[in-house]
Amino acid sequence: MLTLNKTAGVFKPSKRKIYEFLRSFNFHPGTLFLHKIVLGIETSCDDTAAAVVDETGNVLGEAIHSQTEVHLKTGGIIPPVAQQLHRENIQRIVQEALSASSISPSDLSAIATTIKPGLALSLGVGLSFSLQLVGQLKKPFIPIHHMEAHALTIRLTNKVEFPFLVLLISGGHCLLALVQGVSDFLLLGKSLDIAPGDMLDKVARRLSLIKHPECSTMSGGKAIEHLARQGNRFHFDIIPPLQRAKNCDFSFAGIQHLMNKIIIQKEKEEGIEQGQILSSAADIAAAVQHTTACHIVKRTHRAILFCKQRDLLPQNNAVLVASGGVASNFYIRRALEVLTNATQCTLLCPPPRLCTDNGIMIA
């Protein structure tokens, strides 16, 4: 069905040509297409994903290739490795999404692709492939902001009116924004250092949870969540950061530093070398997860109060949308539910499979 030749996945237009294309490109949201069927392509980090979605939000076909297993072995994402895996899989993934949808490429209305933010090498693979496909099929190209896609995904599964508050928490991003319309965002706060998912992954790596029999096939964040169920979150006394900061920003580097100090101390107490599993690993996992949840809730609470005081959100039944990979953590979701119940808001989260990177949100 897909007529691109086998070199499509490694097509490399120059940076100048890509820049000139994006500068000269004009997309008009009001343009009417006959069928309104969009192919979405996502390669911002370590998932190669594609999906075909129609104008009513029906997902006609999707496919995804996860690199998690490869990156678990290397202890983290190595950009050139992620780039090569995207190149090896993008044509197959797009073909699978189109085949599942039973849509011919010639019947597509447009091709939408993530262009920022993300790993530059990974983004380049999706953009290069898309530009060649756009040129071959003579279809409109829609450049997509990755975080806006996460923010608006909820409108695929729920009837959500503007404005609403969105909390985007993942391995690479953390921000709070007021969504006033499509492509109309008021940024209220962001992480001053690292993202929460990145921090949880690093703590899991320092705990060597990949060696834990129950966590050997899990990502760092998932391993922390799994092990935390067995631990005592109050075993360690940890104060979340930015307690006196009068804004909605986040900080997770301090939590990571504090957890590293705790781990070093416990290794000395238990007389074990770095790389071995601590007997207190579950308590540490529970503590870092609880501290992360408290910090996220505290900053989000400030954003809700700010918006309500300035009538930027309805006083009753305001909507908070939590999305991104970390939003699939059920402990953090439950903490956000407590917050929204106390502030007369409604918490909405996309299904877990739509919280992580996917082609559906791009389409």
mmCIF file of C-alpha atoms in Angstrom, residues 56-57 149-162 164 179 181-182 321 348 350:
data_model
loop_
_atom_site.group_PDB
_atom_site.id
_atom_site.type_symbol
_atom_site.label_atom_id
_atom_site.label_comp_id
_atom_site.label_asym_id
_atom_site.label_seq_id
_atom_site.Cartn_x
_atom_site.Cartn_y
_atom_site.Cartn_z
ATOM 1 C CA THR A 56 -14.671 12.704 14.205
ATOM 2 C CA GLY A 57 -11.835 11.321 16.331
ATOM 3 C CA ALA A 149 -0.612 17.194 21.375
ATOM 4 C CA HIS A 150 -0.392 15.745 24.891
ATOM 5 C CA ALA A 151 -2.534 18.599 26.216
ATOM 6 C CA LEU A 152 -5.308 18.164 23.660
ATOM 7 C CA THR A 153 -5.443 14.344 23.625
ATOM 8 C CA ILE A 154 -8.145 14.413 26.306
ATOM 9 C CA ARG A 155 -10.564 15.938 23.771
ATOM 10 C CA LEU A 156 -10.369 12.673 21.859
ATOM 11 C CA THR A 157 -11.841 10.701 24.777
ATOM 12 C CA ASN A 158 -13.840 13.329 26.715
ATOM 13 C CA LYS A 159 -15.972 16.335 25.872
ATOM 14 C CA VAL A 160 -13.798 19.055 27.369
ATOM 15 C CA GLU A 161 -14.514 22.720 26.703
ATOM 16 C CA PHE A 162 -11.960 25.508 26.835
ATOM 17 C CA PHE A 164 -9.019 24.018 31.188
ATOM 18 C CA VAL A 179 -5.415 25.820 27.697
ATOM 19 C CA GLY A 181 -7.954 27.098 22.794
ATOM 20 C CA VAL A 182 -6.138 25.049 20.171
ATOM 21 C CA VAL A 321 -6.160 17.375 32.721
ATOM 22 C CA LEU A 348 -9.448 13.924 33.666
ATOM 23 C CA PRO A 350 -6.325 10.044 29.035
#
